[in-house]
Amino acid sequence: MATAETFYDVIRRQGITRRSFTKFCSLTAASLGFGSGAATAMAEALETKERVPVIWMHGLECTCCSESFIRSAHPLVKDVVLSMISLDYDEMIMAAAGHQAEAILEETKAKYKGKYILAVEGNPPLNEDGMFCIDGGRPFVEKLRWMAEDAMAVIAWGACAAWGCVQAANPNPTQATPIDKVIHDKPVIKVPGCPPIAEVMTGVITFITTFDKLPELDRQGRPKMFYSQRIHDKCYRRPHFDAGQFVEEWDDEGARKGYCLYKTGCKGPTTYNACSTVRWNEGVSFPIQSGHGCIGCSEEGFWDQGSFYDRLTNLHQFGIEADADKIGLTAAGIVGGAIAAHAAVTAIKRVTTKREKADA
Amino acid sequence: MTLHETLPADTHDEKAIERPSVYVYDAPVRIWHWGNAVSILTLALTGYLIGSPLISVSGEASANYLMGRIRFIHFAAAQTLTVLLILRVYWVFVGNVHARQIFYVPIWSGRFWKEWSHEVRRYMFMTRQTKKYAGHNPLARFTMFLLFTLPLFFMVITGFALESEGAGRDSWEYVLFDWVFSIWPNSQDIHTNHHLGMWGIVIFVIVHIYVAVREDIMSRQGIISSMISGERFFKDMED
Ligand code: HEM
Ligand code: HEM
Ligand code: SF4
Ligand code: SF4
């Protein structure tokens, strides 16, 4: 591995003159409202700061996170990979293989102890001592623990690493386990979604490299800047929700008019993600804009929450699947029946008691 | 059990009606009862309509605010209920013994369980003997604690957790109730459970009203009027 380039090196390598570089620093400092010293500080930081080494590992997953990541438009993923970070290891896209690849891990661990970011796509299965995911001749869970030991922080990409996703869905035969349940002594940044939005992924990385600190996380360990509001809070169909205008059935008049998808099971009201603000594919659209409800892909256990077309979870405990209203109504009906019967018995008893008393 | 006989004052020179009565529910409990009952009926109705909204209205979105209004009524009733509940909990400490009854069950008391099983047998028509209790009968108390008091707190807690989602991460609702999301990281579960909780309370209300009316007739004690006037009359003592 070559010595790490600084940001300045990268900027110069891209053909930018020193003059434009200083200009960029002062303009950026001014536009961000920083004081007069900031431009110099910024220039110095970029000149001296090494790019953050990133190790990207893959456990049980489908690679949709990588697929999403490489489509980032702002910033372009090439800028992230080639300029902002030093992506030293990624089984998916690196040229090295076998022992050569393993050597990179050893080297990073030793050389950048406590400085590199471990980005994990997918999760480790723990059943049978982790035998369901073997990577480089040993269980993935071991490799994960080993690399996490010396990392600065761990990024848990996607629903798999953050929550478990489909491989952890009931009955979870391999006991696939989210990263934060395996790595306890390092900050774990969850970036859920199936996949996460490309710009959210690069955004998290940009934040870390730019400010040299980890983004503020919410209670669930997700970066607040992308996950503190629900799809529903920023959905452009929200006025139809408040008005009480819903798509009642697919392809009805309401669907044509772009009404709210609440009744067709939209999970926007319970889903924290940036789709309704950042959108997908360079901001072209997102599921709701295309006429389908949100399926809550960035939420915990979204595969086990029943149909994509029900807002509330079906409850399997009741033998057959039933929703909260069916159960409630049935129970109320049974109770009502029991009351009627009880009242009838009460009345009969009363009459017979009176008769007994009269007879006596 | 001791009942002090209160003789209503003979203000109009008429003969005092000699009927044993006991002051059970003080005014705050009664005000709470009816305020609470109205809030809950409102919450159940609007909550159901939040879960299964009415048929779509037509016209411009900006000209309508039906769902918004229904949700507003739900939240307003919820705030009312919560304030009343806080006052009621305060009254647990300052009010009379009956004010405490539905907030805990004396599971350590042998007498309680004896009377409890007596009441169970009575409702199963296994005994006819009616015992008199100044407050709730032990079965009523047990049921109220289990099927009303606990679910009510559950509804308030999950309700405010849900409200914090719309109010935002910097709202006081979130500051106070963010821990709920550690129990259920996916708020869909909170919605489902809040919704189930409604049905639990609806069932309680059905049984509660039936039992109150039935007791009033059967046990010849002024059960219903006791929640209006506060006093419980024992219409005949020799029974
Ligand atoms: C006994 C009292 C209550 C009953 C019966 C009740 C009932 C319901 C029901 C059935 C729903 C629909 C759930 C769904 O399908 O998603 C709901 C939603 C909700 N309730 Fe309650 N609720 C009660 C108390 C409260 C309280 C005390 C609060 C506190 C503020 C509250 C706040 C909410 C909120 C925020 C929602 C979600 C509204 C939305 O998603 O648009 N509720 N309630
Ligand atoms: C028309 C309807 C109702 C009537 C006639 C009624 C009547 C009564 C009566 C007579 C009592 C005293 C019971 C006893 O001492 O054994 C009582 C207590 C109670 N009721 Fe109701 N009730 C009604 C509706 C409701 C509703 C809708 C709720 C709420 C869901 C409710 C909740 C309670 C509670 C919590 C108590 C216990 C009060 C305490 O000890 O602090 N009631 N009610
Ligand atoms: S479409 Fe979904 S996210 Fe948008 S307003 Fe309706 S329920 Fe909310
Ligand atoms: S709209 Fe919902 S289901 Fe679709 S990508 Fe966003 S969070 Fe996932």
XYZ file of C-alpha atoms and ligand atoms in Angstrom:
701
model
C 0.000 0.000 0.000
C 1.333 3.420 -0.935
C 1.702 6.090 1.725
C -1.609 7.770 2.279
C -2.242 10.813 0.148
C -3.462 13.998 1.719
C -6.529 15.730 0.367
C -4.294 18.408 -1.082
C -2.366 15.797 -3.029
C -5.601 14.495 -4.453
C -6.840 17.945 -5.337
C -3.593 18.765 -7.113
C -3.643 15.385 -8.830
C -7.003 16.321 -10.273
C -5.392 19.288 -11.998
C -6.491 22.042 -9.664
C -4.008 24.873 -9.198
C -2.811 26.064 -5.814
C -4.448 29.399 -6.587
C -7.858 27.844 -7.156
C -7.353 25.736 -4.062
C -6.858 28.737 -1.754
C -9.741 30.474 -3.448
C -11.930 27.440 -2.785
C -10.934 27.485 0.868
C -11.772 31.127 1.420
C -15.016 30.899 -0.529
C -16.133 27.818 1.370
C -15.200 29.339 4.701
C -17.119 32.499 3.823
C -20.173 30.674 2.552
C -20.296 28.525 5.682
C -20.182 31.690 7.730
C -16.889 30.874 9.443
C -14.540 33.571 10.723
C -11.508 34.957 8.920
C -9.012 32.404 10.222
C -11.050 29.524 8.961
C -9.831 29.635 5.365
C -6.216 29.133 6.398
C -7.184 26.461 8.897
C -9.139 24.706 6.209
C -6.309 24.885 3.717
C -3.933 23.527 6.298
C -6.244 20.710 7.227
C -6.608 19.660 3.624
C -2.862 19.875 3.076
C -1.867 17.817 6.035
C -4.756 15.518 6.648
C -4.424 12.033 5.343
C -7.426 10.526 3.736
C -9.304 8.248 6.099
C -8.578 4.595 5.371
C -11.735 2.572 4.939
C -12.052 -1.198 5.078
C -15.265 -2.455 3.539
C -16.273 -5.986 4.456
C -19.164 -8.164 3.342
C -21.034 -10.651 5.497
C -24.403 -12.212 4.690
C -25.872 -9.733 2.247
C -27.104 -9.178 -1.296
C -24.725 -6.351 -2.278
C -27.567 -3.913 -2.833
C -25.744 -1.469 -0.554
C -22.688 -1.498 -2.830
C -24.978 -1.223 -5.833
C -26.572 1.833 -4.305
C -23.269 3.350 -3.169
C -21.699 3.326 -6.619
C -24.620 5.352 -7.941
C -24.118 8.298 -5.655
C -24.444 11.556 -7.578
C -23.719 14.149 -4.891
C -20.904 13.561 -4.264
C -20.057 11.336 -7.189
C -18.884 8.046 -5.866
C -15.652 8.300 -7.840
C -14.824 11.404 -5.851
C -15.505 9.621 -2.608
C -13.526 6.536 -3.468
C -10.679 8.235 -5.291
C -10.431 11.497 -3.391
C -12.133 11.610 -0.053
C -11.408 8.296 1.493
C -8.783 5.739 0.929
C -10.817 2.637 0.239
C -8.063 0.176 0.980
C -10.056 -3.006 1.003
C -13.381 -3.966 -0.529
C -13.822 -7.543 -1.658
C -16.397 -6.437 -4.181
C -14.434 -3.934 -6.198
C -10.763 -4.319 -5.387
C -8.201 -5.877 -7.685
C -6.327 -7.782 -5.009
C -7.470 -11.256 -4.046
C -6.532 -14.135 -1.761
C -3.464 -13.686 0.437
C -2.702 -10.359 -1.167
C -6.064 -9.064 -0.005
C -5.695 -10.497 3.481
C -2.321 -8.779 3.744
C -4.012 -5.407 3.287
C -6.138 -6.065 6.337
C -3.110 -6.971 8.454
C -1.281 -3.894 7.269
C -4.160 -1.475 7.861
C -4.766 -2.900 11.286
C -1.149 -2.370 12.256
C -0.470 0.912 10.525
C -3.726 2.767 11.177
C -4.575 1.388 14.570
C -7.554 3.297 15.898
C -7.743 5.444 12.757
C -9.502 3.445 10.079
C -13.188 3.034 9.504
C -14.620 -0.432 9.257
C -17.616 -0.374 6.931
C -19.646 -3.549 7.074
C -22.213 -4.595 4.547
C -24.268 -7.555 5.703
C -24.101 -9.330 9.001
C -22.519 -12.366 10.635
C -24.548 -15.540 11.263
C -23.747 -16.882 14.712
C -25.332 -20.325 14.543
C -23.011 -23.360 14.277
C -20.100 -21.175 15.387
C -20.571 -18.876 12.425
C -20.174 -21.619 9.816
C -22.864 -20.182 7.569
C -20.575 -17.465 6.305
C -16.959 -18.403 5.736
C -14.646 -15.679 4.534
C -10.946 -16.311 3.881
C -11.165 -19.704 5.556
C -12.691 -18.598 8.825
C -16.122 -17.571 10.029
C -17.004 -14.037 9.052
C -17.875 -13.190 12.635
C -14.251 -13.780 13.645
C -12.926 -11.623 10.866
C -15.395 -8.915 11.853
C -14.368 -8.957 15.496
C -10.728 -9.014 14.542
C -10.941 -5.990 12.261
C -13.213 -4.085 14.629
C -10.659 -4.347 17.446
C -8.499 -1.572 16.047
C -11.039 0.446 14.104
C -11.999 4.006 14.933
C -15.649 3.284 14.267
C -17.826 0.775 12.487
C -20.366 1.731 9.855
C -23.218 -0.764 9.589
C -24.458 -0.411 6.027
C -28.034 -1.236 5.218
C -30.840 -3.105 6.907
C -28.656 -6.245 7.150
C -25.886 -4.763 9.230
C -28.184 -2.402 11.121
C -31.140 -4.670 11.919
C -30.636 -8.115 10.388
C -32.857 -7.845 7.308
C -34.181 -10.835 5.363
C -31.609 -13.377 6.544
C -32.551 -12.557 10.128
C -36.278 -12.782 9.428
C -38.247 -15.295 11.414
C -37.173 -18.106 12.055
C -33.636 -16.881 11.308
C -32.078 -20.338 10.808
C -28.487 -19.101 10.659
C -28.994 -16.677 13.557
C -27.895 -13.740 11.447
C -27.136 -10.932 13.899
C -26.836 -7.179 13.425
C -23.411 -5.613 13.946
C -24.187 -3.724 17.139
C -25.147 -7.009 18.813
C -21.680 -8.393 18.039
C -19.391 -5.366 18.354
C -19.912 -3.644 21.676
C -16.771 -1.645 22.291
C -16.738 0.594 19.203
C -19.181 3.212 18.019
C -21.472 1.574 15.470
C -23.101 3.928 12.988
C -26.232 2.364 11.543
C -27.142 3.431 8.045
C -30.262 1.336 7.469
C -32.244 0.935 4.291
C -32.565 -1.862 1.789
C -30.426 -0.448 0.336
C -29.613 2.867 1.982
C -29.863 5.889 -0.286
C -26.573 6.432 -2.125
C -26.282 10.070 -1.087
C -26.930 9.140 2.517
C -24.079 6.641 2.379
C -21.615 9.034 0.817
C -22.991 11.805 3.010
C -22.084 9.899 6.159
C -18.586 9.257 4.853
C -18.146 12.855 3.723
C -19.162 14.069 7.143
C -16.615 11.897 8.892
C -13.783 12.830 6.556
C -14.641 16.534 6.457
C -15.208 17.175 10.125
C -12.985 14.444 11.447
C -15.635 13.289 13.849
C -18.532 10.889 13.846
C -21.988 12.190 13.079
C -24.385 12.604 15.960
C -26.438 9.455 16.374
C -29.990 8.952 17.560
C -31.129 6.467 20.157
C -31.087 3.682 17.597
C -27.550 4.524 16.476
C -28.530 6.188 13.184
C -27.045 9.516 12.050
C -29.532 12.159 13.101
C -29.016 14.222 9.996
C -30.609 11.592 7.760
C -32.795 9.552 10.069
C -34.502 11.904 12.487
C -37.650 12.374 10.453
C -40.122 9.974 9.000
C -40.975 9.596 5.339
C -44.449 10.791 6.382
C -43.097 14.047 7.867
C -41.695 15.242 4.565
C -43.893 13.351 2.106
C -45.221 15.517 -0.676
C -48.565 13.640 -0.452
C -48.982 14.685 3.163
C -51.579 17.387 2.358
C -53.809 14.607 1.025
C -53.320 12.691 4.253
C -54.331 15.661 6.371
C -57.258 16.394 4.100
C -58.465 12.807 4.321
C -57.909 11.907 0.670
C -56.702 8.376 0.191
C -56.047 5.834 -2.504
C -58.730 3.316 -1.566
C -57.726 0.722 -4.131
C -54.971 0.463 -6.680
C -55.856 2.235 -9.906
C -58.842 4.083 -8.518
C -59.503 7.774 -9.048
C -57.493 8.645 -5.932
C -54.475 6.749 -7.241
C -54.642 8.721 -10.469
C -54.871 11.962 -8.531
C -51.861 11.060 -6.398
C -53.694 10.837 -3.075
C -52.086 9.555 0.113
C -51.240 5.834 0.177
C -52.029 5.297 3.869
C -54.929 2.951 3.243
C -52.893 0.846 0.843
C -50.421 0.175 3.612
C -47.892 2.984 3.263
C -45.357 2.637 6.089
C -44.204 6.229 5.756
C -45.689 7.112 9.163
C -43.421 4.607 10.889
C -40.296 4.808 8.757
C -37.249 6.940 9.457
C -35.333 7.639 6.293
C -34.477 10.441 3.897
C -36.357 9.181 0.805
C -38.963 11.926 0.845
C -36.262 14.606 0.954
C -33.194 13.200 -0.831
C -35.089 10.767 -3.099
C -33.425 8.199 -5.315
C -31.478 8.040 -8.564
C -30.094 11.541 -8.445
C -33.251 12.820 -6.884
C -35.508 11.611 -9.690
C -38.196 9.932 -7.618
C -38.918 7.670 -4.663
C -41.430 4.869 -4.154
C -44.345 7.035 -3.049
C -43.812 9.409 -5.940
C -44.076 6.384 -8.210
C -47.428 5.480 -6.694
C -46.507 2.733 -4.245
C -46.460 2.995 -0.468
C -43.259 2.910 1.512
C -42.493 -0.629 2.691
C -40.463 0.528 5.669
C -37.216 -0.980 4.412
C -35.038 0.967 6.830
C -36.938 -0.150 9.910
C -36.133 -2.869 12.360
C -37.447 -6.287 11.358
C -39.342 -5.002 8.338
C -39.619 -8.482 6.845
C -41.462 -9.725 9.897
C -44.019 -6.941 9.938
C -46.540 -8.744 7.783
C -47.762 -7.648 4.390
C -46.303 -4.656 2.595
C -49.897 -3.548 2.131
C -50.955 -3.375 5.788
C -50.052 -0.418 7.933
C -50.273 -2.391 11.159
C -48.618 -5.691 11.879
C -50.593 -8.878 11.541
C -50.435 -10.934 14.675
C -49.552 -14.569 14.163
C -49.958 -15.494 17.800
C -53.628 -15.973 17.118
C -53.168 -19.028 14.924
C -54.356 -17.568 11.700
C -53.124 -14.139 10.767
C -55.309 -11.413 12.073
C -55.054 -7.672 12.376
C -55.579 -5.648 15.525
C -59.140 -4.699 14.578
C -60.198 -8.253 13.796
C -58.850 -9.480 17.097
C -60.394 -6.596 18.990
C -63.784 -6.971 17.352
C -63.810 -10.723 17.860
C -62.860 -10.355 21.509
C -65.463 -7.612 22.003
C -68.034 -9.852 20.318
C -67.189 -12.787 22.567
C -67.332 -10.577 25.633
C -70.633 -9.108 24.447
C -72.032 -12.607 23.985
C -70.780 -13.671 27.392
C -72.430 -10.610 28.911
C -75.728 -11.389 27.240
C -75.545 -14.955 28.526
C -74.562 -13.745 31.984
C -77.419 -11.279 32.027
C -79.844 -14.008 30.968
C -78.658 -16.362 33.698
C -78.867 -13.492 36.176
C -82.465 -12.788 35.205
C -83.464 -16.444 35.403
C -81.782 -16.862 38.783
C -83.548 -13.795 40.043
C -86.915 -15.055 39.010
C -86.325 -18.519 40.470
C -84.946 -17.065 43.700
C -87.995 -14.874 44.107
C -90.209 -17.878 43.500
C -88.296 -19.894 46.085
C -88.690 -17.087 48.569
C -92.392 -16.824 47.813
C -92.834 -20.578 48.130
C -91.096 -20.664 51.469
C -66.754 -4.216 58.059
C -67.683 -0.953 59.679
C -70.197 1.374 58.184
C -70.882 4.597 59.942
C -74.468 5.508 59.632
C -74.849 9.032 58.437
C -78.244 10.468 59.063
C -79.171 13.117 56.558
C -79.963 16.361 58.368
C -83.576 17.087 59.008
C -83.680 20.551 57.497
C -87.342 20.836 56.623
C -88.718 19.428 59.776
C -89.350 16.208 58.008
C -88.445 12.853 59.315
C -84.912 11.918 58.468
C -84.708 9.081 56.019
C -82.887 6.361 57.793
C -80.786 4.735 55.207
C -77.227 3.687 55.816
C -74.881 5.375 53.436
C -71.195 5.791 53.208
C -69.236 8.456 51.440
C -67.109 6.533 48.970
C -66.073 8.654 46.040
C -65.039 12.173 46.803
C -65.686 14.890 44.242
C -62.287 14.741 42.521
C -62.714 11.024 41.892
C -66.164 11.594 40.453
C -65.085 14.472 38.270
C -62.160 12.390 37.133
C -64.420 9.428 36.412
C -66.685 11.256 34.044
C -63.991 13.442 32.502
C -61.952 10.342 31.953
C -64.893 8.413 30.531
C -65.672 11.152 28.008
C -62.003 11.449 27.002
C -61.686 7.724 26.500
C -64.804 7.439 24.390
C -63.505 10.324 22.265
C -60.074 8.735 22.016
C -61.446 5.346 21.047
C -63.642 6.818 18.332
C -61.022 9.135 16.856
C -58.316 6.494 17.320
C -60.353 4.021 15.339
C -60.777 6.615 12.602
C -57.034 7.251 12.572
C -56.475 3.546 12.055
C -59.290 3.162 9.500
C -59.928 6.590 8.028
C -63.263 7.632 6.603
C -63.924 7.412 2.887
C -61.931 9.991 0.925
C -63.299 13.486 0.655
C -63.316 15.173 -2.741
C -62.048 18.555 -3.775
C -58.739 20.274 -3.338
C -56.476 19.025 -0.588
C -56.057 22.553 0.663
C -59.814 22.906 1.097
C -60.062 19.956 3.479
C -58.588 19.051 6.815
C -60.662 16.069 7.890
C -57.892 13.703 8.960
C -56.044 16.578 10.540
C -59.114 17.451 12.619
C -59.691 13.872 13.705
C -56.095 13.635 14.792
C -56.331 16.983 16.523
C -59.351 15.832 18.529
C -57.490 12.649 19.434
C -54.497 14.610 20.660
C -56.619 17.170 22.518
C -58.582 14.427 24.276
C -55.308 12.650 24.992
C -53.852 15.742 26.666
C -57.044 16.181 28.687
C -56.974 12.559 29.753
C -53.331 12.826 30.747
C -53.830 15.948 32.834
C -56.828 14.333 34.530
C -54.789 11.202 35.143
C -51.955 13.177 36.723
C -54.451 14.894 39.018
C -56.003 11.535 39.789
C -52.638 10.064 40.724
C -52.084 13.067 42.971
C -55.424 12.263 44.574
C -54.245 8.730 45.268
C -51.987 10.240 47.902
C -54.331 12.902 49.268
C -57.764 11.409 48.756
C -59.567 8.858 50.869
C -58.817 5.129 50.911
C -61.181 4.448 48.046
C -59.202 6.797 45.842
C -56.278 4.408 46.096
C -58.060 1.214 45.343
C -57.644 0.823 41.617
C -53.999 1.826 41.610
C -52.697 -1.288 43.283
C -53.869 -4.740 44.266
C -52.965 -5.952 47.763
C -51.672 -9.302 46.543
C -50.098 -9.897 49.940
C -53.406 -9.803 51.795
C -55.102 -13.122 52.515
C -58.389 -11.416 53.197
C -58.316 -9.768 49.789
C -57.976 -13.087 47.998
C -60.677 -14.683 50.143
C -63.113 -11.955 49.239
C -61.874 -12.052 45.678
C -62.700 -15.730 45.312
C -66.068 -15.114 46.943
C -66.836 -12.538 44.258
C -65.638 -14.833 41.483
C -68.015 -17.498 42.772
C -70.819 -14.999 43.009
C -70.388 -13.971 39.377
C -70.285 -17.641 38.413
C -73.648 -18.025 40.188
C -72.059 -20.370 42.699
C -73.156 -18.358 45.673
C -75.954 -15.924 46.222
C -74.698 -14.195 49.252
C -73.907 -10.556 48.547
C -71.213 -9.018 50.641
C -71.084 -5.307 51.075
C -67.998 -3.310 50.439
C -67.747 0.393 50.864
C -65.551 0.811 47.792
C -64.992 -1.652 45.027
C -65.530 -5.282 45.596
C -62.177 -7.093 45.397
C -62.924 -8.635 42.021
C -63.855 -5.241 40.592
C -60.697 -3.772 42.020
C -58.600 -6.572 40.603
C -60.204 -6.277 37.176
C -59.935 -2.514 37.131
C -56.272 -2.592 37.993
C -55.499 -5.246 35.411
C -57.823 -4.244 32.590
C -58.086 -0.541 33.100
C -55.367 1.143 35.154
C -52.440 -0.666 33.559
C -53.784 -0.373 29.985
C -54.488 3.313 30.568
C -50.884 4.000 31.505
C -49.849 1.881 28.564
C -51.984 4.001 26.230
C -50.583 7.239 27.597
C -46.997 6.049 27.291
C -47.329 4.591 23.799
C -49.524 7.522 22.779
C -46.933 10.099 23.721
C -44.219 8.046 22.080
C -46.258 8.144 18.862
C -46.890 11.824 19.293
C -43.159 12.452 19.662
C -42.662 11.139 16.152
C -44.654 13.964 14.639
C -43.573 16.534 17.208
C -39.951 15.867 16.373
C -36.790 14.682 18.026
C -36.354 17.939 19.881
C -39.819 17.891 21.448
C -40.483 17.327 25.142
C -42.538 14.289 24.158
C -39.443 12.685 22.706
C -37.275 13.704 25.635
C -39.696 12.013 28.031
C -40.724 9.006 25.980
C -37.787 8.139 23.749
C -37.130 5.034 25.848
C -40.252 3.462 24.373
C -38.354 3.163 21.099
C -35.759 1.024 22.815
C -38.455 -1.513 23.622
C -39.917 -1.329 20.126
C -37.318 0.115 17.744
C -39.846 -0.065 14.917
C -42.670 2.331 15.699
C -45.033 0.176 13.664
C -45.082 -2.136 16.690
C -46.046 0.797 18.886
C -48.932 1.610 16.547
C -50.092 -2.000 16.572
C -49.912 -2.230 20.352
C -51.542 1.158 20.900
C -54.314 -0.039 18.617
C -54.696 -3.343 20.484
C -54.747 -1.393 23.738
C -57.822 0.443 22.501
C -59.673 -2.832 22.109
C -58.589 -3.886 25.588
C -60.108 -0.711 27.018
C -63.261 -0.992 24.898
C -63.820 -4.480 26.310
C -63.281 -3.139 29.807
C -65.871 -0.428 29.220
C -68.451 -2.918 27.955
C -68.000 -5.204 30.957
C -67.758 -2.253 33.330
C -71.054 -0.721 32.309
C -72.792 -4.087 32.351
C -71.484 -4.884 35.809
C -72.329 -1.432 37.171
C -75.917 -1.648 35.972
C -76.292 -5.257 37.058
C -74.856 -4.604 40.498
C -77.109 -1.631 40.931
C -80.129 -3.812 40.353
C -78.945 -7.001 42.010
C -77.107 -5.955 45.113
C -79.524 -3.203 46.074
C -76.658 -0.826 46.701
C -76.532 2.537 45.017
C -73.710 1.657 42.715
C -74.374 4.010 39.844
C -75.487 6.906 41.988
C -72.318 6.531 44.022
C -70.324 7.690 41.029
C -72.601 10.693 40.664
C -73.259 11.775 44.232
C -70.311 10.078 45.844
C -72.394 8.333 48.479
C -73.255 4.714 48.462
C -76.593 3.714 49.901
C -77.285 0.292 51.160
C -80.930 0.022 50.276
C -81.578 -2.811 52.661
C -79.358 -3.847 55.475
C -80.915 -7.085 56.567
C -79.903 -8.984 53.401
C -57.447 5.229 26.085
C -56.908 6.032 25.363
C -56.543 5.925 23.897
C -57.118 5.186 22.899
C -58.273 4.247 23.006
C -56.377 5.459 21.699
C -56.605 4.888 20.467
C -55.833 5.074 19.356
C -55.930 4.333 18.142
C -56.872 3.191 17.865
C -55.018 4.834 17.276
C -54.758 4.362 15.861
C -53.502 3.545 15.860
C -53.121 3.143 14.475
O -53.908 2.447 13.825
O -52.029 3.506 14.044
C -54.340 5.887 17.926
C -53.320 6.646 17.370
C -52.623 7.586 18.073
N -52.800 7.948 19.388
Fe -54.116 7.167 20.660
N -55.397 6.356 21.978
C -55.482 6.654 23.318
C -54.682 7.494 24.037
C -53.706 8.257 23.485
C -52.874 9.145 24.239
C -52.952 9.381 25.753
C -52.050 9.734 23.367
C -51.013 10.749 23.755
C -50.734 11.780 23.179
C -52.347 9.209 22.040
C -51.712 9.553 20.862
C -51.891 8.918 19.683
C -51.103 9.193 18.507
C -49.984 10.196 18.389
C -51.557 8.359 17.503
C -50.999 8.252 16.093
C -51.691 9.147 15.170
C -51.175 9.000 13.778
O -50.417 8.056 13.498
O -51.538 9.806 12.943
N -53.360 8.309 22.154
N -54.856 6.029 19.214
C -72.219 5.326 31.288
C -71.175 4.757 31.628
C -70.611 4.483 32.983
C -71.185 4.269 34.204
C -72.627 4.236 34.522
C -70.140 4.059 35.150
C -70.328 3.822 36.497
C -69.336 3.576 37.390
C -69.528 3.250 38.747
C -70.840 3.094 39.384
C -68.338 3.056 39.326
C -68.069 2.627 40.737
C -67.938 1.136 40.698
C -67.823 0.479 42.041
O -67.543 1.145 43.009
O -67.991 -0.734 42.073
C -67.341 3.311 38.353
C -66.004 3.271 38.582
C -65.071 3.432 37.579
N -65.340 3.629 36.219
Fe -67.131 3.894 35.386
N -68.969 4.154 34.529
C -69.211 4.417 33.186
C -68.315 4.582 32.201
C -66.968 4.446 32.372
C -66.000 4.569 31.324
C -66.305 4.848 29.854
C -64.785 4.377 31.895
C -63.450 4.417 31.248
C -63.037 3.615 30.391
C -64.965 4.139 33.307
C -63.951 3.906 34.219
C -64.129 3.712 35.562
C -63.085 3.589 36.525
C -61.598 3.629 36.219
C -63.674 3.431 37.796
C -62.950 3.308 39.128
C -62.903 4.657 39.794
C -62.014 4.678 40.984
O -62.207 3.917 41.927
O -61.101 5.505 40.998
N -66.310 4.186 33.562
N -67.987 3.624 37.156
S -48.220 8.490 1.163
Fe -47.417 7.521 3.016
S -45.797 8.861 3.745
Fe -47.004 10.013 2.249
S -48.505 11.099 3.502
Fe -49.467 9.212 2.878
S -49.025 7.783 4.564
Fe -47.648 9.507 4.779
S -39.675 4.845 0.699
Fe -39.590 3.440 2.438
S -39.398 1.401 1.573
Fe -38.913 2.853 -0.034
S -36.730 3.026 0.018
Fe -37.542 4.668 1.310
S -37.619 3.773 3.366
Fe -37.322 2.087 1.939
